[in-house]
């Protein structure tokens, strides 16, 4: 039956949300396997503009709110244009499996016959699930009218899925990938200098080369990768999609230089290239409520209250014209007399975490001439007029600000078509399901840049969200990424890694400090300092680890690891904390959480209170839906932790359930975690008495030895646990150290003050900064220090690298020494093993072809951590 309303369409943002909400992230799920495929019909073809011209993969999007069918599954082609809907009888079977997150579906339309039915089109839907759920999925389909075709059924050979075709030696997909990824990042050694009337700083050679690459990418008129043109017809050789309209070039990419190489200055230089040398100087502007976020020294920045005044936009010329002008715009006369409607977009939107705001403002003051760029901070109290925002050269905002405007119908950020969007710390959108990621994907822009020194944090699936932001078709569609890249990677196929490297080669630039600026930057050494626990600590640790092994083993044998996700995280958290100090951990794991099945915390106020305390003490919990630190943390009645927005989205389904344990949920079953409060003028009071664990004692010895060698040496001590930082205050003071604290409870203004005070030189000033890893791990400059101490290892090596490179970056004049404190014969040593696997993947993805990826599975990781 066809759907009668041809105008029932989702926006691009809604499409991304629907796609991501119906399939688990590969980086957060067990390894998946193909159960088989079913053949269904796509109907309603005559009502929609999307076409299928050959053998093509299609996107399947759940529409539970469709007014005509709550089981509706919309079909889009590789251009994200709607083709039709899966027929009702088939959707009735498949929709509940999608809603329960049991399956990942991939639709492929075989090559249509010449005399095909104009009203419907056959489609193979391939069904993937985890090993533990295969029998459940098979049973659900077997009782329906759908025929599941799986191996060894002879018809299985008719599958059009890439994972099946790759077993055929005649496949040529890898041959197609060989045609791309060989020239980007190796575009000769061209250099470009920015206009001196705007950029007053001298760029290093690697920055000039980077600027040349950025300009080349922005002005490219080449066909996107995998497209070819014959006789006026454009065909994507991967998808077989054909059109007579020339596909748009990908103007942008992933700027993935190592941290501390001066990416911010390079990007400011790129923005400066938009400006003509005789354009009148314009001051940096902001409104009064945001003035506190600016640095006190404004010698090179003119700041005044935001007021409404006319300012013209600049023309974005043709590709040919931009090439002739080396990326600068053509001649303009009387630019101030033009109106925004007469010219193309001129404004660059920069999105960054709140902690990076001050860095951008500082960098503008240090590197640009006074009044040369006009900047607006879209943060806190802000204008709602798009025309006012478009008068500026740069608009600074945060990921959380954009996430908060996802459902605004008249958000000026969404209304504007930007000249350029720059995502600073772009790994913030590593999970496409997160609300902030959806907000980013929906932005309209001529040019798009994902900027991060750590493009891969959890795994290769992190890159999918960047592909969606860059609109790199077909990889911006989840099903294509999974079929052509993720599935081969998950199954250890060399072709998956080869393809990943080829894709990164087409659109990314990644250079490491050691090879690019090693001669100009002092060296950095990283060493592990191993700590032996005292007899009392060892006895307590061994007892708790034994108890933890028993609990986790029972979950693994019962295939209930994911259903007890929060419990497992809490157990591992406590083992890590006991390595730091016994005071951080209760004497019994069982006193914190139940070890068998979910418990209703609404009936156990004591358990709820303990969980809230633990969440506020710890700094390392991620929402299992978006894989990011929870925003407005929620605890469900079944003792699982989510972002407020993530769990509310899950409850929109017809049968709302907990994404982890599948328990029925409603909004009354959600409990909010109150925000932490902090006295920003002085750190929280330490625990009573001065005592030292083995690790605290080891840290004190290292700091004292460094001070004896050079009393002026400054050190940064990182920990993920705020309570650990508090425990360090009294021992450090008793040892004669002047200290400062920096943690996530502080406002942006207070953080800036702490960093400025720490950076100032002077006798008797602070020499140790106690910093939360998440609060100080990104976007700040701590080059005043030359020693870094990591109190405990972090799961994600990229987070540690970010913390180290707050100190080891351009501007550092002394050799940097990094010390990681690791307890021997403990979970900390096993975390280092997992770190090496993740580092390997990041190196290989941007490195030489032919290396083998080390696959990761959640259960295998648990077994490694617990030595099971």
PDB file of C-alpha atoms in Angstrom, residues 194-204 207 262 264-266 268-269 272 300-301 359-370 372-373 781 810:
ATOM      1  CA  UNK A 194      48.795  35.348   5.218  1.00  0.00           C
ATOM      2  CA  UNK A 195      48.119  39.056   4.645  1.00  0.00           C
ATOM      3  CA  UNK A 196      50.410  41.104   6.883  1.00  0.00           C
ATOM      4  CA  UNK A 197      47.774  43.794   7.376  1.00  0.00           C
ATOM      5  CA  UNK A 198      45.733  41.257   9.361  1.00  0.00           C
ATOM      6  CA  UNK A 199      48.107  38.574  10.693  1.00  0.00           C
ATOM      7  CA  UNK A 200      51.044  40.114  12.516  1.00  0.00           C
ATOM      8  CA  UNK A 201      52.723  36.866  13.611  1.00  0.00           C
ATOM      9  CA  UNK A 202      55.220  34.963  11.507  1.00  0.00           C
ATOM     10  CA  UNK A 203      54.055  31.484  10.557  1.00  0.00           C
ATOM     11  CA  UNK A 204      56.360  28.493  10.854  1.00  0.00           C
ATOM     12  CA  UNK A 207      51.942  26.384   9.132  1.00  0.00           C
ATOM     13  CA  UNK A 262      49.522  25.992  16.022  1.00  0.00           C
ATOM     14  CA  UNK A 264      44.520  28.023  15.564  1.00  0.00           C
ATOM     15  CA  UNK A 265      46.957  30.488  13.990  1.00  0.00           C
ATOM     16  CA  UNK A 266      46.811  28.595  10.689  1.00  0.00           C
ATOM     17  CA  UNK A 268      43.046  32.512  11.572  1.00  0.00           C
ATOM     18  CA  UNK A 269      45.359  32.959   8.588  1.00  0.00           C
ATOM     19  CA  UNK A 272      42.351  36.436   6.964  1.00  0.00           C
ATOM     20  CA  UNK A 300      45.735  44.266  20.430  1.00  0.00           C
ATOM     21  CA  UNK A 301      41.934  43.902  20.526  1.00  0.00           C
ATOM     22  CA  UNK A 359      42.073  30.545  23.805  1.00  0.00           C
ATOM     23  CA  UNK A 360      40.503  31.825  20.582  1.00  0.00           C
ATOM     24  CA  UNK A 361      40.149  35.336  22.009  1.00  0.00           C
ATOM     25  CA  UNK A 362      43.739  35.257  23.265  1.00  0.00           C
ATOM     26  CA  UNK A 363      45.014  34.002  19.917  1.00  0.00           C
ATOM     27  CA  UNK A 364      43.121  36.755  18.107  1.00  0.00           C
ATOM     28  CA  UNK A 365      44.814  39.303  20.339  1.00  0.00           C
ATOM     29  CA  UNK A 366      48.272  37.794  19.926  1.00  0.00           C
ATOM     30  CA  UNK A 367      48.243  37.125  16.194  1.00  0.00           C
ATOM     31  CA  UNK A 368      45.913  39.658  14.515  1.00  0.00           C
ATOM     32  CA  UNK A 369      46.284  43.394  14.160  1.00  0.00           C
ATOM     33  CA  UNK A 370      44.032  45.537  16.264  1.00  0.00           C
ATOM     34  CA  UNK A 372      41.355  43.799  11.656  1.00  0.00           C
ATOM     35  CA  UNK A 373      38.654  41.188  12.276  1.00  0.00           C
ATOM     36  CA  UNK A 781      47.812  26.825  27.090  1.00  0.00           C
ATOM     37  CA  UNK A 810      54.339  26.006  20.330  1.00  0.00           C
TER      38      UNK A 810
END
